[in-house]
PDB file of C-alpha atoms in Angstrom:
ATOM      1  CA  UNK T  10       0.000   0.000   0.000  1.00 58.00           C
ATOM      2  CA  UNK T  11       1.732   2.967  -0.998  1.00 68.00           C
ATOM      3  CA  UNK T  12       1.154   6.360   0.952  1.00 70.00           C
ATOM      4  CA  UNK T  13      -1.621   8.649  -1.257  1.00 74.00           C
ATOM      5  CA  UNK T  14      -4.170   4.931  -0.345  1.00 79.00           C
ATOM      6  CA  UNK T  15      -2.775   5.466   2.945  1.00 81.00           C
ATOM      7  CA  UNK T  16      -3.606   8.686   3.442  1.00 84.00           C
ATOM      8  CA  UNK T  17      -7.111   8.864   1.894  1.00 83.00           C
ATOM      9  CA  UNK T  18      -8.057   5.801   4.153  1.00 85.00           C
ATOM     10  CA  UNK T  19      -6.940   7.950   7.226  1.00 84.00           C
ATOM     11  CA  UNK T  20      -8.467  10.842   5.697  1.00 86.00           C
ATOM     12  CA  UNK T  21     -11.956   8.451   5.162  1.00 89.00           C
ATOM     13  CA  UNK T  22     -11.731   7.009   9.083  1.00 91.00           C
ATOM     14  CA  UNK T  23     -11.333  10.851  10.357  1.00 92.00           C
ATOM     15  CA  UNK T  24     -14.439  11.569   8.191  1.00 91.00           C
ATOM     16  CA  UNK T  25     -16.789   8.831   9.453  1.00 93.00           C
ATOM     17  CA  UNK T  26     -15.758   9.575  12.703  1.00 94.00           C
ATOM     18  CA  UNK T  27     -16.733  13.353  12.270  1.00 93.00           C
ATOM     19  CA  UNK T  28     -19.899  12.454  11.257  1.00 93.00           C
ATOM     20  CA  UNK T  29     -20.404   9.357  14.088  1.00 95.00           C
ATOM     21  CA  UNK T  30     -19.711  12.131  16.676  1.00 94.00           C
ATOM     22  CA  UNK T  31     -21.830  14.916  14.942  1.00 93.00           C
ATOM     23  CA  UNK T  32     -24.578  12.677  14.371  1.00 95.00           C
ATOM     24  CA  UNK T  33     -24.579  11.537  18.159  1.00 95.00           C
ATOM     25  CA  UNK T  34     -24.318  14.870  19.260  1.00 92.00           C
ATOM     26  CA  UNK T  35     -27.703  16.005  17.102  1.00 93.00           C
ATOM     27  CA  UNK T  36     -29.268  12.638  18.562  1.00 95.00           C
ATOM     28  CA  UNK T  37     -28.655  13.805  22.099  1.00 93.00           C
ATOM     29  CA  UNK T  38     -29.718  17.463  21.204  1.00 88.00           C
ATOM     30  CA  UNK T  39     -33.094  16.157  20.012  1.00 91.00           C
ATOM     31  CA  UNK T  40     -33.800  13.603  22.686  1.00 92.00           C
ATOM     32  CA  UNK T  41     -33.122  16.260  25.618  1.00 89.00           C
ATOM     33  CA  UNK T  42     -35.752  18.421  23.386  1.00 89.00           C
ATOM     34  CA  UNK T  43     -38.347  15.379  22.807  1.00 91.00           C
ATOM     35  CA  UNK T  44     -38.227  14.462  26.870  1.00 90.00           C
ATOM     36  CA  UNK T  45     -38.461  18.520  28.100  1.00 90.00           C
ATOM     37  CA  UNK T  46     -41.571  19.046  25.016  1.00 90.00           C
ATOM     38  CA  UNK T  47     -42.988  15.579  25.757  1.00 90.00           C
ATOM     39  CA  UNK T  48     -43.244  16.155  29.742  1.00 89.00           C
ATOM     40  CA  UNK T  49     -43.631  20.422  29.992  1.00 90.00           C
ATOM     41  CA  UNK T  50     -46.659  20.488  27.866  1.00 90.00           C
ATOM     42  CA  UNK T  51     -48.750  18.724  30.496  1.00 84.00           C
ATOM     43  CA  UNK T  52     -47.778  21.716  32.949  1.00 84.00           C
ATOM     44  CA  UNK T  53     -47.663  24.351  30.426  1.00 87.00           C
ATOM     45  CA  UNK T  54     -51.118  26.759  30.936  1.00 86.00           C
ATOM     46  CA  UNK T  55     -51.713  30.244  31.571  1.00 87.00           C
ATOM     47  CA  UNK T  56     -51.809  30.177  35.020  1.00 86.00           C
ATOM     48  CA  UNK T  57     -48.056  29.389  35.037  1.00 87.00           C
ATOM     49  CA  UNK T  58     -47.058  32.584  33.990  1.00 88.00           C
ATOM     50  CA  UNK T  59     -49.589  34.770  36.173  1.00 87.00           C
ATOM     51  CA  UNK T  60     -50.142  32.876  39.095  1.00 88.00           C
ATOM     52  CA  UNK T  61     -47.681  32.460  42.028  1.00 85.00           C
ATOM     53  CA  UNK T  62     -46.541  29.652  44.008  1.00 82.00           C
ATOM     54  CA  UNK T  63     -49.695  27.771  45.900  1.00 77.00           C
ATOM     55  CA  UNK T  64     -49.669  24.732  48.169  1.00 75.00           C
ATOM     56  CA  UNK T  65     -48.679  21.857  46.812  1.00 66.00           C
ATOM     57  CA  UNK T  66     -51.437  19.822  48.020  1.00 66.00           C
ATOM     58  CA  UNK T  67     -53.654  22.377  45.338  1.00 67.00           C
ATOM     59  CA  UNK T  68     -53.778  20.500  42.200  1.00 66.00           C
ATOM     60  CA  UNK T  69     -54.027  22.716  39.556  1.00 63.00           C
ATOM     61  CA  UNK T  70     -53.477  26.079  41.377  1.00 68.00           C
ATOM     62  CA  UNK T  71     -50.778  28.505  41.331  1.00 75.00           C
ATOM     63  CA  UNK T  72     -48.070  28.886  39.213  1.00 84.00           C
ATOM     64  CA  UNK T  73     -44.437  30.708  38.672  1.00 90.00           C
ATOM     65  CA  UNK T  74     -44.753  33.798  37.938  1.00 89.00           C
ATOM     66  CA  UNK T  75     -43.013  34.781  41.163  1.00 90.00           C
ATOM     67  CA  UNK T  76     -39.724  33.381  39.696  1.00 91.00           C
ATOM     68  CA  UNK T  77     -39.966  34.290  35.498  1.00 92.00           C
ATOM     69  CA  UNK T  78     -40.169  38.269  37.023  1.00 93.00           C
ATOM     70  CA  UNK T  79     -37.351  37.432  39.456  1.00 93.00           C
ATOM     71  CA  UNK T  80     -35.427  35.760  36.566  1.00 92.00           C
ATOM     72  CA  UNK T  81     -35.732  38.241  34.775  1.00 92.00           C
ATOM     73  CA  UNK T  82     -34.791  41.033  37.164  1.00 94.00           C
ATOM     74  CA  UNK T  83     -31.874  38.990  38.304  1.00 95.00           C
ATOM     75  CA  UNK T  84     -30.422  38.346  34.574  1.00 93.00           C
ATOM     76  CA  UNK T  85     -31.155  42.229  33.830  1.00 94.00           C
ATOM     77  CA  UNK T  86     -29.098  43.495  36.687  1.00 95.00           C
ATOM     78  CA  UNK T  87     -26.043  40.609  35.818  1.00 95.00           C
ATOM     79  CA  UNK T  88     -26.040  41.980  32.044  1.00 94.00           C
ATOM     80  CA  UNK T  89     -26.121  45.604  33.022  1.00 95.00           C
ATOM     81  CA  UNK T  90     -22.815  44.731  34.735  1.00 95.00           C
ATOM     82  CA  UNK T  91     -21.238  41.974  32.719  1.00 94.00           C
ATOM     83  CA  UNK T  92     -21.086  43.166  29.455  1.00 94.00           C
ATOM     84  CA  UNK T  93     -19.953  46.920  29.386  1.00 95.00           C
ATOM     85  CA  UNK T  94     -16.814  45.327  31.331  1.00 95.00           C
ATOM     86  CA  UNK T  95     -16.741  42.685  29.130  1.00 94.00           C
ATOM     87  CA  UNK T  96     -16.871  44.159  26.353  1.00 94.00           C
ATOM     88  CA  UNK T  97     -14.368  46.698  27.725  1.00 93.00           C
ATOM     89  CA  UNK T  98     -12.018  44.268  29.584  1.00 93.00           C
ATOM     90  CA  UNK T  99     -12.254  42.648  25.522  1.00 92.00           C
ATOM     91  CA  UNK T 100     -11.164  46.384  24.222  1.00 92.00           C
ATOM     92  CA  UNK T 101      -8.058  46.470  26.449  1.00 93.00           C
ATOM     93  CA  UNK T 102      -6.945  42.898  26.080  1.00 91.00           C
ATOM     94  CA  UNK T 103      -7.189  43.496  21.449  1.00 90.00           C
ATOM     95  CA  UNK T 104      -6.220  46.969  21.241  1.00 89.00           C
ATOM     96  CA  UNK T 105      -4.040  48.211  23.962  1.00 89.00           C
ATOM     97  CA  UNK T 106      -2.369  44.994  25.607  1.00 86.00           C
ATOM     98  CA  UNK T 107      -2.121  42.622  23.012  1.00 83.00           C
ATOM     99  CA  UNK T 108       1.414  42.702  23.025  1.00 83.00           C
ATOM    100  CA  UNK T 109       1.959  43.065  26.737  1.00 88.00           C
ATOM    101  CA  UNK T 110       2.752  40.881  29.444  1.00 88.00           C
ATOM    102  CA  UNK T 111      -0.527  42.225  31.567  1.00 88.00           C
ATOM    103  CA  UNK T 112      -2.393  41.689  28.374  1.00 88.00           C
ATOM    104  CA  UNK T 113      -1.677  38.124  28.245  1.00 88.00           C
ATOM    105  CA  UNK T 114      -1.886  37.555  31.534  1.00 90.00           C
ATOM    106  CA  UNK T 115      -5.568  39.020  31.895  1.00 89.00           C
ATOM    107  CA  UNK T 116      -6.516  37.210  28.709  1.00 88.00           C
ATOM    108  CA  UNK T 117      -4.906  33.400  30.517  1.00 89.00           C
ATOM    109  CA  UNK T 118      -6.964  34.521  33.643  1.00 89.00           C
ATOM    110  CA  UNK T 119     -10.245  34.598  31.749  1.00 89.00           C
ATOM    111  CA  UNK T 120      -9.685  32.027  30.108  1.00 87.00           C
ATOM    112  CA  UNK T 121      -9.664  29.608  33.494  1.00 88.00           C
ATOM    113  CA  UNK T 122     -12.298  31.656  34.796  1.00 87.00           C
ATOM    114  CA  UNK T 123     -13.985  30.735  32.211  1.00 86.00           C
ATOM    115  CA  UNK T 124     -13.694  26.867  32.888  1.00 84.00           C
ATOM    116  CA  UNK T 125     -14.123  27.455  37.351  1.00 88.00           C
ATOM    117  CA  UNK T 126     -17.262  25.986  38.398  1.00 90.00           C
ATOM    118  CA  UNK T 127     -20.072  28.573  38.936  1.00 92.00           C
ATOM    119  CA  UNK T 128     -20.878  26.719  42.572  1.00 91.00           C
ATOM    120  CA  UNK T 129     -17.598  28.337  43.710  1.00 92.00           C
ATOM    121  CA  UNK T 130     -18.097  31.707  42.328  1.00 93.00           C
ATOM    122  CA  UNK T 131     -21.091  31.477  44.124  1.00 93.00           C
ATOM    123  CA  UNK T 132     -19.639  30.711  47.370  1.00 93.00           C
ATOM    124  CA  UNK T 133     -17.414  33.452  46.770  1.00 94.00           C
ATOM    125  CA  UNK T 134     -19.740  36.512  46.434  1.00 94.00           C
ATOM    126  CA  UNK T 135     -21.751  34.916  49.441  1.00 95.00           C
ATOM    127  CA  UNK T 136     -18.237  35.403  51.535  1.00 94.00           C
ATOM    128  CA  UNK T 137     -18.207  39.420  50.132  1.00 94.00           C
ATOM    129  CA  UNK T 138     -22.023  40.164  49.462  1.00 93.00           C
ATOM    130  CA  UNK T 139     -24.371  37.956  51.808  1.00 94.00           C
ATOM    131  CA  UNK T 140     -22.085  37.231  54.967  1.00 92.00           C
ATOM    132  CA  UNK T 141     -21.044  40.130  55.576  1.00 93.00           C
ATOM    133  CA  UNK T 142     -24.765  41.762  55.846  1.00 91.00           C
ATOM    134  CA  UNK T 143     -26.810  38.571  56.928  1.00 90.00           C
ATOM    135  CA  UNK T 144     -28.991  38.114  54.155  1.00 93.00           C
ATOM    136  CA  UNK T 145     -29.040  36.841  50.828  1.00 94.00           C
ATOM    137  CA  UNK T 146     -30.023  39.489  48.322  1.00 94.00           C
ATOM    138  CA  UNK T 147     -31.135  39.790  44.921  1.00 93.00           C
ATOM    139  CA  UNK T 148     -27.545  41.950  44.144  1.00 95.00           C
ATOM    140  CA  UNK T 149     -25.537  39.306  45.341  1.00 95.00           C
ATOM    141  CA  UNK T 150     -27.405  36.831  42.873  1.00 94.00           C
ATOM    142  CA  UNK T 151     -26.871  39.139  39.894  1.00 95.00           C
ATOM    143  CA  UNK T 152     -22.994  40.027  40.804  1.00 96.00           C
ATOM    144  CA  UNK T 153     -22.611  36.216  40.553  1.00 95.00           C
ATOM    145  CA  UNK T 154     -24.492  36.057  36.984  1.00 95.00           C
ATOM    146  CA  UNK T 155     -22.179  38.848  35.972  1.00 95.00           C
ATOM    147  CA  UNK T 156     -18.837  37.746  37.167  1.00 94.00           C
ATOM    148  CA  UNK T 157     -19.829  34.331  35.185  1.00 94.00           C
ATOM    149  CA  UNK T 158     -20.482  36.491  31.905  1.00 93.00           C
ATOM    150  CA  UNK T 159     -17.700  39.163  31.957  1.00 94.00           C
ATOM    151  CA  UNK T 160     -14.629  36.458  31.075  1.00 93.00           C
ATOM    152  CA  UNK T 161     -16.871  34.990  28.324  1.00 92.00           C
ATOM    153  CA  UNK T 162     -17.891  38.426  26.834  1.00 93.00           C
ATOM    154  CA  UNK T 163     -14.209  39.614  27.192  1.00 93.00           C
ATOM    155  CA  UNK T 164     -12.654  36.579  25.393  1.00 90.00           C
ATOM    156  CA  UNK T 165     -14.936  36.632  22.540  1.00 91.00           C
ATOM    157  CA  UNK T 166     -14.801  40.571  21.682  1.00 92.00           C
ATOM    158  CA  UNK T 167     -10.965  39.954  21.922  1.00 91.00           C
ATOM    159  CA  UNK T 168     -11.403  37.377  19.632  1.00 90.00           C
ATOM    160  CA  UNK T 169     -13.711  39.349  17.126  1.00 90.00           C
ATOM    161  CA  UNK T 170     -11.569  42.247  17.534  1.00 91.00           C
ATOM    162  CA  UNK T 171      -8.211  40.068  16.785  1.00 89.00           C
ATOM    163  CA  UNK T 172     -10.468  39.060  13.630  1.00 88.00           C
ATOM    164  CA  UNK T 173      -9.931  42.970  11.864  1.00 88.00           C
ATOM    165  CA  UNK T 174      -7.270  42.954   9.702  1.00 88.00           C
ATOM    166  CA  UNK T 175      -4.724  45.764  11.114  1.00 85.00           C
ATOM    167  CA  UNK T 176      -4.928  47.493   8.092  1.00 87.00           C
ATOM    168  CA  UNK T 177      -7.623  48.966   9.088  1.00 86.00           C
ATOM    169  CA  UNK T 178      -6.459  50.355  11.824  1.00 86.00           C
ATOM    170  CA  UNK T 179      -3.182  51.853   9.964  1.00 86.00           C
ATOM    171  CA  UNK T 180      -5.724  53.338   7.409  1.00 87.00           C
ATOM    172  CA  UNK T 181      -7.946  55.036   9.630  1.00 85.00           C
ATOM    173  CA  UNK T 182      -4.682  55.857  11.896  1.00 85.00           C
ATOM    174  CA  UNK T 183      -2.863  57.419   8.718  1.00 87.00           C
ATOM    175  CA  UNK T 184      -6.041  59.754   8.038  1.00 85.00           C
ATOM    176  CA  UNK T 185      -5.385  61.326  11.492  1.00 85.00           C
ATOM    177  CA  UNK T 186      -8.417  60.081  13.203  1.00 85.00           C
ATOM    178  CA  UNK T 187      -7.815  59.579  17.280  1.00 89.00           C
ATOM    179  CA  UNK T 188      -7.202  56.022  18.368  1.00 88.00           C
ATOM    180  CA  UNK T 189     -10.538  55.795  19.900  1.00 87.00           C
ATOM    181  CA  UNK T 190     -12.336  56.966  17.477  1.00 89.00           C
ATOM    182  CA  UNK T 191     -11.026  54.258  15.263  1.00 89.00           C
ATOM    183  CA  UNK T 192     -12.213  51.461  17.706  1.00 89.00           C
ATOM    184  CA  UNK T 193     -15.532  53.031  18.390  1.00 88.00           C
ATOM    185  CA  UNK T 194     -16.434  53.946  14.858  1.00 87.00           C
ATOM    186  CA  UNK T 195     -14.414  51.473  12.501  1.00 88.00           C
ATOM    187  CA  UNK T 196     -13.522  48.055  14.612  1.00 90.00           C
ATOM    188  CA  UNK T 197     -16.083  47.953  16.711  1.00 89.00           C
ATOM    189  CA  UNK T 198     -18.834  48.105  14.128  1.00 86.00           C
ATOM    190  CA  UNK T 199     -16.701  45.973  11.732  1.00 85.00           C
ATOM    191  CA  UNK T 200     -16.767  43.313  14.986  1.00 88.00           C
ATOM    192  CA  UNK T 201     -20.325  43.578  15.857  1.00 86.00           C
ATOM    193  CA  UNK T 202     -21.426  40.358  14.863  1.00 82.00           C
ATOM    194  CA  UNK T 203     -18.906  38.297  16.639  1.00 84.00           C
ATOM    195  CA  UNK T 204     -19.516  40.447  20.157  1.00 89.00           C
ATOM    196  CA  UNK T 205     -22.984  40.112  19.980  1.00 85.00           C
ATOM    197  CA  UNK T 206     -22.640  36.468  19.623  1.00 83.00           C
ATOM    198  CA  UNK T 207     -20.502  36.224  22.620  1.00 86.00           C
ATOM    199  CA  UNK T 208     -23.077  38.126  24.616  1.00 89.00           C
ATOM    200  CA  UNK T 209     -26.434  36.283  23.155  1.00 85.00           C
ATOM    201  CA  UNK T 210     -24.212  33.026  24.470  1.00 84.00           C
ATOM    202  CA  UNK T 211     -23.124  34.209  27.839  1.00 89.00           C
ATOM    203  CA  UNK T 212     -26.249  35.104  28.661  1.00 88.00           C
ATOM    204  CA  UNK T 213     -27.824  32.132  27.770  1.00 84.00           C
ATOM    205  CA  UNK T 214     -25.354  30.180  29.917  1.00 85.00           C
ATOM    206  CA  UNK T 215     -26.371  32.167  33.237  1.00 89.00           C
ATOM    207  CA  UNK T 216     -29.874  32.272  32.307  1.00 85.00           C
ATOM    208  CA  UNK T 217     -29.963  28.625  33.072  1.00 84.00           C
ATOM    209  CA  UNK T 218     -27.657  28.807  36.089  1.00 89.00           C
ATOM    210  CA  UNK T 219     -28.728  27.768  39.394  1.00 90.00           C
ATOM    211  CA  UNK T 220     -25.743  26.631  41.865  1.00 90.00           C
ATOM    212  CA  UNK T 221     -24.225  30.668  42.388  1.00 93.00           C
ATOM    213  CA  UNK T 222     -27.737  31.801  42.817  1.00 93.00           C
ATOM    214  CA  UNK T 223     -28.266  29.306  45.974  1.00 92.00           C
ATOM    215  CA  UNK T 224     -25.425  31.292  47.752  1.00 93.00           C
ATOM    216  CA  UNK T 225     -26.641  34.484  46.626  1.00 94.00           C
ATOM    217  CA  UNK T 226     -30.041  35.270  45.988  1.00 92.00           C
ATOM    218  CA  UNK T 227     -31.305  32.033  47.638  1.00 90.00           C
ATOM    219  CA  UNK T 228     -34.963  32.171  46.448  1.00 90.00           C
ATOM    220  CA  UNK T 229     -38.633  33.140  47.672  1.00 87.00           C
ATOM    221  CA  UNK T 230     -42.114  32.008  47.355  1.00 86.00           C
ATOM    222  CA  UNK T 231     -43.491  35.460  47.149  1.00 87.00           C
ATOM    223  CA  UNK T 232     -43.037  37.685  44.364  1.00 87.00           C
ATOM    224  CA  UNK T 233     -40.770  40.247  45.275  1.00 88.00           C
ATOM    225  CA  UNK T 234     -38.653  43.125  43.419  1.00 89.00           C
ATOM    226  CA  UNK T 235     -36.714  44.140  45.940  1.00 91.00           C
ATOM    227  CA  UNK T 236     -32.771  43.386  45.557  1.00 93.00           C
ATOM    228  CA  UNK T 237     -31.733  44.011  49.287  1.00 92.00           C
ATOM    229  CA  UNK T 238     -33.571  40.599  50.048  1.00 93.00           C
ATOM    230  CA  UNK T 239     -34.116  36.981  48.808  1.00 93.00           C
ATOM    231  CA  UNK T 240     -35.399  37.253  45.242  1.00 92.00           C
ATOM    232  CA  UNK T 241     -37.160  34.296  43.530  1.00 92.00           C
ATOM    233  CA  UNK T 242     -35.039  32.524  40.529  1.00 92.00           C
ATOM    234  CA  UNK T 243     -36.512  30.447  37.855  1.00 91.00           C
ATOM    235  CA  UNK T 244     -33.891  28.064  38.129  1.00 91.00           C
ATOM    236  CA  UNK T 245     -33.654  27.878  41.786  1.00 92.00           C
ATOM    237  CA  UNK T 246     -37.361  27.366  41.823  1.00 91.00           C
ATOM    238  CA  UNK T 247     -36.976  24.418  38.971  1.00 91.00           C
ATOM    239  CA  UNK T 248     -34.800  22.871  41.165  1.00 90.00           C
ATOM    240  CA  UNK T 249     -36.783  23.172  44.151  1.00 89.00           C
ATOM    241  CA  UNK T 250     -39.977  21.599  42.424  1.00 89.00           C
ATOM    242  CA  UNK T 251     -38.117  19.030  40.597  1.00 88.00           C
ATOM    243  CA  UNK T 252     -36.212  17.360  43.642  1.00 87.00           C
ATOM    244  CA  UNK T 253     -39.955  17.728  45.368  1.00 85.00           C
ATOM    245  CA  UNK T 254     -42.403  14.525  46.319  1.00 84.00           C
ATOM    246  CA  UNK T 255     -45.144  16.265  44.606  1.00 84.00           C
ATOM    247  CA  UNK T 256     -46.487  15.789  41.532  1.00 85.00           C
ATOM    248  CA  UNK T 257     -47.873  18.953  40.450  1.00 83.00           C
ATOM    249  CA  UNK T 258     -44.832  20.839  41.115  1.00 86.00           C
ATOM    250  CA  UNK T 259     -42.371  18.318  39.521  1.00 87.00           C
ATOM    251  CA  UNK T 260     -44.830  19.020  36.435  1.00 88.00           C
ATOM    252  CA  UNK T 261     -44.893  22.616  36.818  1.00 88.00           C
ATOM    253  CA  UNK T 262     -40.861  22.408  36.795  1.00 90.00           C
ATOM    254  CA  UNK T 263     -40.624  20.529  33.874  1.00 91.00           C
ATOM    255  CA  UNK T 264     -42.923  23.012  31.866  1.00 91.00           C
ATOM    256  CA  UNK T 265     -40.763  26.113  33.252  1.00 90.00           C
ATOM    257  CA  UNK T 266     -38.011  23.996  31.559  1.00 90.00           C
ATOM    258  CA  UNK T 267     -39.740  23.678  28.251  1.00 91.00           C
ATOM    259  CA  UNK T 268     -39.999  27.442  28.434  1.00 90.00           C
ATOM    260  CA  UNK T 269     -36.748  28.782  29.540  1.00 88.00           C
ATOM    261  CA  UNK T 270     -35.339  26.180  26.540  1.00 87.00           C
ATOM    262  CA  UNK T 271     -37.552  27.608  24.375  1.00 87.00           C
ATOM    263  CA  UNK T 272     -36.643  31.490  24.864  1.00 84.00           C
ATOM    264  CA  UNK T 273     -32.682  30.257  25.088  1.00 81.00           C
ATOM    265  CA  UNK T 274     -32.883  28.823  21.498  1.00 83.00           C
ATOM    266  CA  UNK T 275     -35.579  31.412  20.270  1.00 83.00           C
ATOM    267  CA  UNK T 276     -33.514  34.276  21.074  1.00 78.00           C
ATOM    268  CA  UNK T 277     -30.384  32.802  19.827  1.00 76.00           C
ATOM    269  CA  UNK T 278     -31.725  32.058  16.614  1.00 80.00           C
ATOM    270  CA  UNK T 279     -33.670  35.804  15.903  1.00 77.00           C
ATOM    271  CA  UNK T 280     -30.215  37.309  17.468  1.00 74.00           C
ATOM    272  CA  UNK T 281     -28.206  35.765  14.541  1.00 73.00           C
ATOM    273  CA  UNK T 282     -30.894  36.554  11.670  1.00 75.00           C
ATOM    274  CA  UNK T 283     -30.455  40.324  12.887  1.00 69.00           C
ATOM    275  CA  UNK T 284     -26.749  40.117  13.042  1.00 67.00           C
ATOM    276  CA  UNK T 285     -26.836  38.463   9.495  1.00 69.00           C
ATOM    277  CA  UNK T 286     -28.241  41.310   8.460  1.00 64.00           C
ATOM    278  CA  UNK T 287     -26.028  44.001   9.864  1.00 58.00           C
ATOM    279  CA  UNK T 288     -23.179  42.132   9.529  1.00 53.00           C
ATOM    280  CA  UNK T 289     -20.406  44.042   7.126  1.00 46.00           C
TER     281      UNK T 289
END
């Protein structure tokens, strides 16, 4: 057997096994979707979205409302912090210390942060945020949520950003404009697509986060906007019903699944048709 048979049989067995392990992956995909469809439409009714939490022992009464609004609230507040410092930290780590030893040292750091388990983050802001004043609190939930977005935002706008040729920025430097003019006019917009990406994703990983919010924000029954005190979670409340005895509520938690899937795939997919569009 000489060497080009050799080689095209190598390149045929890295092919099937491509597909083998794309195909397995789409297989898994879909059966997670059939078994959260399949099991949250028996839960999913109005009353789950405008109805709070009732007894258990109430079949058919009350619903989540309570934790969608303090989802919400809680994912709101994390983005409002997360990604301006993302996006910023991003900036820095592209434009101004890509060549640095700080640069490369922040961009390494974000990188493992990226990989730490969110359970210990949440530990951590209970040790600066909850100890200290002897309550869990909605702000320590969503300063957990953001510290879990801002190394994903800030790798992926340094990656988009690394993505614009330099020429670009010697062309727009050679025309006299100011250096920040050229990132906030030129390579930002020219990068849009990829940074929005990393934000749609990062917050559709905390959206579905529960083990930081347990040390934070803890949860309540009652619906409450007030971020000095426990605020009700959608995930924390999934997780609550779901390890329950009682029916209703383990169905109830299996149709806020089916919806909090559904808006984390539904907003993905409208966020890239609109960047599709804009993209240059």
């Amino acid at each position: 057997m000489n060497y080009r048979n050799l080689r095209k049989i190598k390149g045929y067995i890295m092919l099937i096994m491509s597909t083998m392990a794309a195909v397995i992956g789409v297989i898994l995909l879909f059966a997670i979707l059939y078994k959260v469809i399949q099991t949250g439409m028996a839960g999913l009714n109005l009353s789950l979205f405008t109805q709070d939490e009732a007894p258990a022992w109430l079949e058919g009464e009350g619903g989540m409302r309570h934790a969608f609004i303090g989802q919400i609230i809680l994912t709101f507040f994390a983005s409002l912090i997360g990604i301006p410092i993302g996006i910023l930290g991003g900036i820095y780590l592209s434009e101004y210390g890509r060549y640095s030893k700080l640069g490369r040292f922040i961009s390494s750091l974000a990188d493992v942060s990226v990989s730490i388990p969110t359970i210990i983050i949440g530990t951590f802001i209970y040790s600066l945020l909850v100890k200290p004043f002897g309550v869990f609190n909605g702000w320590a939930g969503s300063v957990a949520l953001a510290v879990i977005l801002i190394p994903v935002i800030m790798r992926t706008t340094e990656d988009s950003l690394k993505l614009i040729p330099f020429q670009l920025r010697e062309a727009a430097l050679a025309l006299g404009t100011p250096y920040y003019k050229v990132i906030k006019d030129i390579i930002l917009k020219s990068a849009l697509t990829g940074i929005f990406t990393g934000v749609s994703l990062a917050i559709a990983r905390v959206a579905g986060e529960t083990a930081p919010l347990l040390f934070t924000s803890f949860n309540n029954k009652y619906l409450s906007c007030n971020m000095n005190e426990p605020m009700p979670s959608l995930t924390v409340t999934i997780f609550q019903y779901a390890s329950s005895p009682y029916e209703s509520w383990i169905i109830s938690a299996w149709a806020s699944s089916l919806v909090i899937t559904v808006f984390i795939l539904l907003s993905n997919i409208i966020l890239k048709q609109i960047m599709k569009k804009r993209s240059f």
